[in-house]
GROMACS .gro file of N, CA and C in nm:
model
  285
    1MET      N    1   0.086  -0.116   0.000
    1MET     CA    2   0.000   0.000   0.000
    1MET      C    3   0.091   0.124   0.000
    2ARG      N    4   0.058   0.219  -0.084
    2ARG     CA    5   0.134   0.343  -0.089
    2ARG      C    6   0.105   0.427   0.035
    3GLU      N    7   0.196   0.520   0.065
    3GLU     CA    8   0.182   0.601   0.186
    3GLU      C    9   0.053   0.682   0.186
    4TRP      N   10   0.016   0.740   0.071
    4TRP     CA   11  -0.107   0.820   0.067
    4TRP      C   12  -0.229   0.732   0.089
    5GLU      N   13  -0.223   0.606   0.041
    5GLU     CA   14  -0.334   0.513   0.064
    5GLU      C   15  -0.341   0.475   0.212
    6ALA      N   16  -0.225   0.449   0.271
    6ALA     CA   17  -0.222   0.414   0.413
    6ALA      C   18  -0.279   0.528   0.497
    7GLU      N   19  -0.243   0.651   0.464
    7GLU     CA   20  -0.296   0.767   0.537
    7GLU      C   21  -0.447   0.779   0.519
    8PHE      N   22  -0.495   0.758   0.396
    8PHE     CA   23  -0.639   0.763   0.370
    8PHE      C   24  -0.712   0.661   0.457
    9TRP      N   25  -0.662   0.536   0.460
    9TRP     CA   26  -0.730   0.431   0.536
    9TRP      C   27  -0.719   0.452   0.686
   10ARG      N   28  -0.605   0.505   0.734
   10ARG     CA   29  -0.595   0.535   0.878
   10ARG      C   30  -0.702   0.637   0.917
   11SER      N   31  -0.716   0.741   0.837
   11SER     CA   32  -0.817   0.844   0.865
   11SER      C   33  -0.958   0.785   0.856
   12PHE      N   34  -0.984   0.705   0.755
   12PHE     CA   35  -1.114   0.640   0.736
   12PHE      C   36  -1.151   0.557   0.859
   13PHE      N   37  -1.057   0.472   0.903
   13PHE     CA   38  -1.086   0.383   1.016
   13PHE      C   39  -1.094   0.459   1.148
   14GLU      N   40  -1.017   0.563   1.166
   14GLU     CA   41  -1.030   0.644   1.287
   14GLU      C   42  -1.172   0.699   1.299
   15ARG      N   43  -1.226   0.751   1.188
   15ARG     CA   44  -1.362   0.806   1.189
   15ARG      C   45  -1.465   0.696   1.213
   16LYS      N   46  -1.452   0.584   1.144
   16LYS     CA   47  -1.549   0.475   1.156
   16LYS      C   48  -1.546   0.412   1.295
   17ILE      N   49  -1.427   0.395   1.351
   17ILE     CA   50  -1.417   0.338   1.486
   17ILE      C   51  -1.480   0.433   1.587
   18ALA      N   52  -1.460   0.562   1.570
   18ALA     CA   53  -1.524   0.660   1.658
   18ALA      C   54  -1.675   0.650   1.648
   19ASP      N   55  -1.729   0.632   1.527
   19ASP     CA   56  -1.873   0.615   1.509
   19ASP      C   57  -1.923   0.486   1.576
   20LEU      N   58  -1.844   0.379   1.566
   20LEU     CA   59  -1.880   0.253   1.632
   20LEU      C   60  -1.887   0.272   1.784
   21LYS      N   61  -1.784   0.333   1.839
   21LYS     CA   62  -1.778   0.354   1.984
   21LYS      C   63  -1.891   0.443   2.034
   22ALA      N   64  -1.927   0.542   1.954
   22ALA     CA   65  -2.034   0.635   1.994
   22ALA      C   66  -2.172   0.572   1.977
   23GLY      N   67  -2.180   0.459   1.908
   23GLY     CA   68  -2.308   0.394   1.885
   23GLY      C   69  -2.386   0.448   1.767
   24TYR      N   70  -2.321   0.531   1.684
   24TYR     CA   71  -2.389   0.585   1.566
   24TYR      C   72  -2.412   0.478   1.460
   25ILE      N   73  -2.323   0.380   1.455
   25ILE     CA   74  -2.335   0.269   1.361
   25ILE      C   75  -2.306   0.140   1.435
   26GLU      N   76  -2.360   0.029   1.385
   26GLU     CA   77  -2.335  -0.101   1.447
   26GLU      C   78  -2.218  -0.174   1.383
   27GLU      N   79  -2.193  -0.145   1.254
   27GLU     CA   80  -2.084  -0.210   1.183
   27GLU      C   81  -2.040  -0.123   1.066
   28VAL      N   82  -1.919  -0.147   1.021
   28VAL     CA   83  -1.866  -0.080   0.903
   28VAL      C   84  -1.863  -0.184   0.792
   29ASP      N   85  -1.946  -0.166   0.691
   29ASP     CA   86  -1.950  -0.261   0.580
   29ASP      C   87  -1.841  -0.223   0.481
   30LEU      N   88  -1.740  -0.310   0.472
   30LEU     CA   89  -1.625  -0.285   0.385
   30LEU      C   90  -1.634  -0.365   0.256
   31THR      N   91  -1.747  -0.430   0.233
   31THR     CA   92  -1.761  -0.520   0.119
   31THR      C   93  -1.735  -0.450  -0.014
   32GLN      N   94  -1.783  -0.329  -0.030
   32GLN     CA   95  -1.768  -0.258  -0.156
   32GLN      C   96  -1.650  -0.161  -0.158
   33GLU      N   97  -1.574  -0.157  -0.049
   33GLU     CA   98  -1.457  -0.069  -0.043
   33GLU      C   99  -1.341  -0.136  -0.115
   34ASN      N  100  -1.249  -0.057  -0.162
   34ASN     CA  101  -1.135  -0.107  -0.237
   34ASN      C  102  -1.019  -0.135  -0.141
   35ILE      N  103  -1.042  -0.231  -0.050
   35ILE     CA  104  -0.940  -0.268   0.048
   35ILE      C  105  -0.953  -0.417   0.076
   36CYS      N  106  -0.839  -0.482   0.096
   36CYS     CA  107  -0.840  -0.626   0.124
   36CYS      C  108  -0.822  -0.649   0.275
   37PRO      N  109  -0.853  -0.768   0.324
   37PRO     CA  110  -0.840  -0.795   0.467
   37PRO      C  111  -0.699  -0.767   0.520
   38GLU      N  112  -0.597  -0.800   0.445
   38GLU     CA  113  -0.460  -0.777   0.491
   38GLU      C  114  -0.434  -0.628   0.516
   39ASN      N  115  -0.485  -0.542   0.428
   39ASN     CA  116  -0.467  -0.399   0.446
   39ASN      C  117  -0.549  -0.345   0.563
   40VAL      N  118  -0.665  -0.404   0.588
   40VAL     CA  119  -0.743  -0.365   0.706
   40VAL      C  120  -0.665  -0.399   0.833
   41ILE      N  121  -0.609  -0.520   0.836
   41ILE     CA  122  -0.530  -0.564   0.951
   41ILE      C  123  -0.411  -0.471   0.972
   42ASP      N  124  -0.338  -0.441   0.865
   42ASP     CA  125  -0.222  -0.351   0.876
   42ASP      C  126  -0.264  -0.214   0.928
   43THR      N  127  -0.378  -0.164   0.881
   43THR     CA  128  -0.424  -0.032   0.923
   43THR      C  129  -0.464  -0.032   1.070
   44LEU      N  130  -0.535  -0.136   1.114
   44LEU     CA  131  -0.573  -0.144   1.255
   44LEU      C  132  -0.449  -0.152   1.344
   45GLU      N  133  -0.349  -0.226   1.300
   45GLU     CA  134  -0.225  -0.234   1.376
   45GLU      C  135  -0.155  -0.098   1.380
   46ALA      N  136  -0.160  -0.023   1.271
   46ALA     CA  137  -0.101   0.111   1.269
   46ALA      C  138  -0.174   0.205   1.365
   47LEU      N  139  -0.301   0.176   1.393
   47LEU     CA  140  -0.380   0.256   1.488
   47LEU      C  141  -0.364   0.208   1.632
   48GLY      N  142  -0.278   0.110   1.653
   48GLY     CA  143  -0.249   0.065   1.789
   48GLY      C  144  -0.324  -0.059   1.834
   49TYR      N  145  -0.404  -0.118   1.746
   49TYR     CA  146  -0.474  -0.242   1.781
   49TYR      C  147  -0.380  -0.360   1.759
   50GLU      N  148  -0.392  -0.458   1.845
   50GLU     CA  149  -0.309  -0.576   1.835
   50GLU      C  150  -0.396  -0.696   1.801
   51TYR      N  151  -0.344  -0.781   1.715
   51TYR     CA  152  -0.409  -0.908   1.683
   51TYR      C  153  -0.429  -0.984   1.812
   52ASP      N  154  -0.551  -1.031   1.836
   52ASP     CA  155  -0.583  -1.099   1.960
   52ASP      C  156  -0.617  -1.246   1.939
   53ASP      N  157  -0.701  -1.276   1.839
   53ASP     CA  158  -0.746  -1.413   1.819
   53ASP      C  159  -0.810  -1.424   1.681
   54VAL      N  160  -0.829  -1.546   1.635
   54VAL     CA  161  -0.897  -1.571   1.507
   54VAL      C  162  -0.987  -1.692   1.523
   55ASP      N  163  -1.098  -1.689   1.452
   55ASP     CA  164  -1.191  -1.802   1.449
   55ASP      C  165  -1.229  -1.823   1.303
   56VAL      N  166  -1.234  -1.947   1.259
   56VAL     CA  167  -1.267  -1.975   1.120
   56VAL      C  168  -1.374  -2.083   1.110
   57ASN      N  169  -1.448  -2.076   1.002
   57ASN     CA  170  -1.544  -2.180   0.966
   57ASN      C  171  -1.504  -2.221   0.825
   58GLY      N  172  -1.420  -2.320   0.814
   58GLY     CA  173  -1.358  -2.359   0.687
   58GLY      C  174  -1.453  -2.389   0.574
   59TRP      N  175  -1.561  -2.458   0.600
   59TRP     CA  176  -1.648  -2.500   0.490
   59TRP      C  177  -1.727  -2.383   0.432
   60GLU      N  178  -1.753  -2.279   0.510
   60GLU     CA  179  -1.821  -2.161   0.456
   60GLU      C  180  -1.722  -2.048   0.426
   61GLN      N  181  -1.594  -2.071   0.458
   61GLN     CA  182  -1.487  -1.974   0.436
   61GLN      C  183  -1.510  -1.844   0.512
   62ASP      N  184  -1.569  -1.853   0.631
   62ASP     CA  185  -1.589  -1.737   0.717
   62ASP      C  186  -1.470  -1.725   0.812
   63THR      N  187  -1.427  -1.602   0.835
   63THR     CA  188  -1.316  -1.576   0.926
   63THR      C  189  -1.350  -1.457   1.012
   64TRP      N  190  -1.325  -1.469   1.142
   64TRP     CA  191  -1.341  -1.360   1.237
   64TRP      C  192  -1.204  -1.334   1.300
   65ILE      N  193  -1.156  -1.213   1.288
   65ILE     CA  194  -1.028  -1.177   1.349
   65ILE      C  195  -1.057  -1.072   1.456
   66TYR      N  196  -1.001  -1.093   1.573
   66TYR     CA  197  -1.026  -1.006   1.687
   66TYR      C  198  -0.902  -0.923   1.718
   67PHE      N  199  -0.927  -0.796   1.752
   67PHE     CA  200  -0.820  -0.702   1.783
   67PHE      C  201  -0.846  -0.638   1.918
   68ALA      N  202  -0.740  -0.619   1.994
   68ALA     CA  203  -0.751  -0.556   2.126
   68ALA      C  204  -0.661  -0.434   2.131
   69LYS      N  205  -0.703  -0.337   2.211
   69LYS     CA  206  -0.625  -0.217   2.237
   69LYS      C  207  -0.651  -0.179   2.382
   70GLU      N  208  -0.545  -0.152   2.455
   70GLU     CA  209  -0.560  -0.122   2.597
   70GLU      C  210  -0.656  -0.007   2.619
   71ASN      N  211  -0.749  -0.026   2.712
   71ASN     CA  212  -0.850   0.074   2.751
   71ASN      C  213  -0.945   0.110   2.637
   72GLU      N  214  -0.963   0.022   2.541
   72GLU     CA  215  -1.053   0.045   2.428
   72GLU      C  216  -1.141  -0.078   2.409
   73ASP      N  217  -1.253  -0.058   2.339
   73ASP     CA  218  -1.335  -0.172   2.300
   73ASP      C  219  -1.257  -0.258   2.201
   74SER      N  220  -1.272  -0.389   2.212
   74SER     CA  221  -1.211  -0.479   2.114
   74SER      C  222  -1.289  -0.473   1.984
   75LEU      N  223  -1.220  -0.497   1.874
   75LEU     CA  224  -1.283  -0.495   1.742
   75LEU      C  225  -1.284  -0.634   1.682
   76MET      N  226  -1.379  -0.657   1.592
   76MET     CA  227  -1.390  -0.783   1.522
   76MET      C  228  -1.401  -0.755   1.372
   77LEU      N  229  -1.311  -0.815   1.295
   77LEU     CA  230  -1.317  -0.808   1.150
   77LEU      C  231  -1.372  -0.940   1.100
   78PHE      N  232  -1.482  -0.936   1.029
   78PHE     CA  233  -1.542  -1.055   0.969
   78PHE      C  234  -1.523  -1.048   0.819
   79TYR      N  235  -1.480  -1.158   0.760
   79TYR     CA  236  -1.484  -1.165   0.614
   79TYR      C  237  -1.511  -1.307   0.569
   80CYS      N  238  -1.572  -1.314   0.451
   80CYS     CA  239  -1.611  -1.442   0.394
   80CYS      C  240  -1.547  -1.456   0.257
   81GLY      N  241  -1.470  -1.561   0.240
   81GLY     CA  242  -1.404  -1.585   0.113
   81GLY      C  243  -1.498  -1.635   0.005
   82ARG      N  244  -1.616  -1.678   0.044
   82ARG     CA  245  -1.712  -1.729  -0.054
   82ARG      C  246  -1.800  -1.618  -0.110
   83THR      N  247  -1.846  -1.527  -0.024
   83THR     CA  248  -1.935  -1.419  -0.067
   83THR      C  249  -1.864  -1.285  -0.075
   84PHE      N  250  -1.740  -1.280  -0.027
   84PHE     CA  251  -1.655  -1.160  -0.027
   84PHE      C  252  -1.711  -1.047   0.060
   85GLN      N  253  -1.793  -1.081   0.158
   85GLN     CA  254  -1.838  -0.981   0.254
   85GLN      C  255  -1.725  -0.952   0.351
   86MET      N  256  -1.716  -0.827   0.395
   86MET     CA  257  -1.617  -0.790   0.496
   86MET      C  258  -1.676  -0.679   0.581
   87LYS      N  259  -1.675  -0.699   0.713
   87LYS     CA  260  -1.736  -0.603   0.804
   87LYS      C  261  -1.651  -0.588   0.929
   88LEU      N  262  -1.648  -0.467   0.983
   88LEU     CA  263  -1.579  -0.438   1.107
   88LEU      C  264  -1.681  -0.394   1.209
   89SER      N  265  -1.668  -0.446   1.332
   89SER     CA  266  -1.761  -0.407   1.439
   89SER      C  267  -1.689  -0.417   1.573
   90ILE      N  268  -1.756  -0.366   1.674
   90ILE     CA  269  -1.707  -0.385   1.811
   90ILE      C  270  -1.745  -0.527   1.851
   91CYS      N  271  -1.655  -0.594   1.920
   91CYS     CA  272  -1.681  -0.731   1.962
   91CYS      C  273  -1.803  -0.737   2.053
   92PRO      N  274  -1.887  -0.835   2.028
   92PRO     CA  275  -2.001  -0.851   2.119
   92PRO      C  276  -1.950  -0.888   2.258
   93GLU      N  277  -2.020  -0.839   2.359
   93GLU     CA  278  -1.980  -0.870   2.496
   93GLU      C  279  -2.013  -1.014   2.528
   94GLU      N  280  -1.918  -1.078   2.596
   94GLU     CA  281  -1.938  -1.217   2.635
   94GLU      C  282  -2.017  -1.221   2.765
   95ASP      N  283  -2.100  -1.324   2.775
   95ASP     CA  284  -2.179  -1.342   2.897
   95ASP      C  285  -2.097  -1.406   3.005
   0.00000   0.00000   0.00000
């Protein structure tokens, strides 16, 4: 990713994460955006989030990647290799 693209995505995700935290939106639909899961991961890491865990459903090609940041809500990146859906949200609270 070029530097100007990285800066664009950092700014994009900063705004969207702020909207998620404020409760203005429930998820960020990245399906139609021109970004791949690897670049989303790189951008979240550039924003201080750390890879925390991954869960996969191989037969449906679903993947959930979890990110943690100290004193922040954890994030979940979902993507599906079969339907090419990709969404970012705050992790649901565990019971």
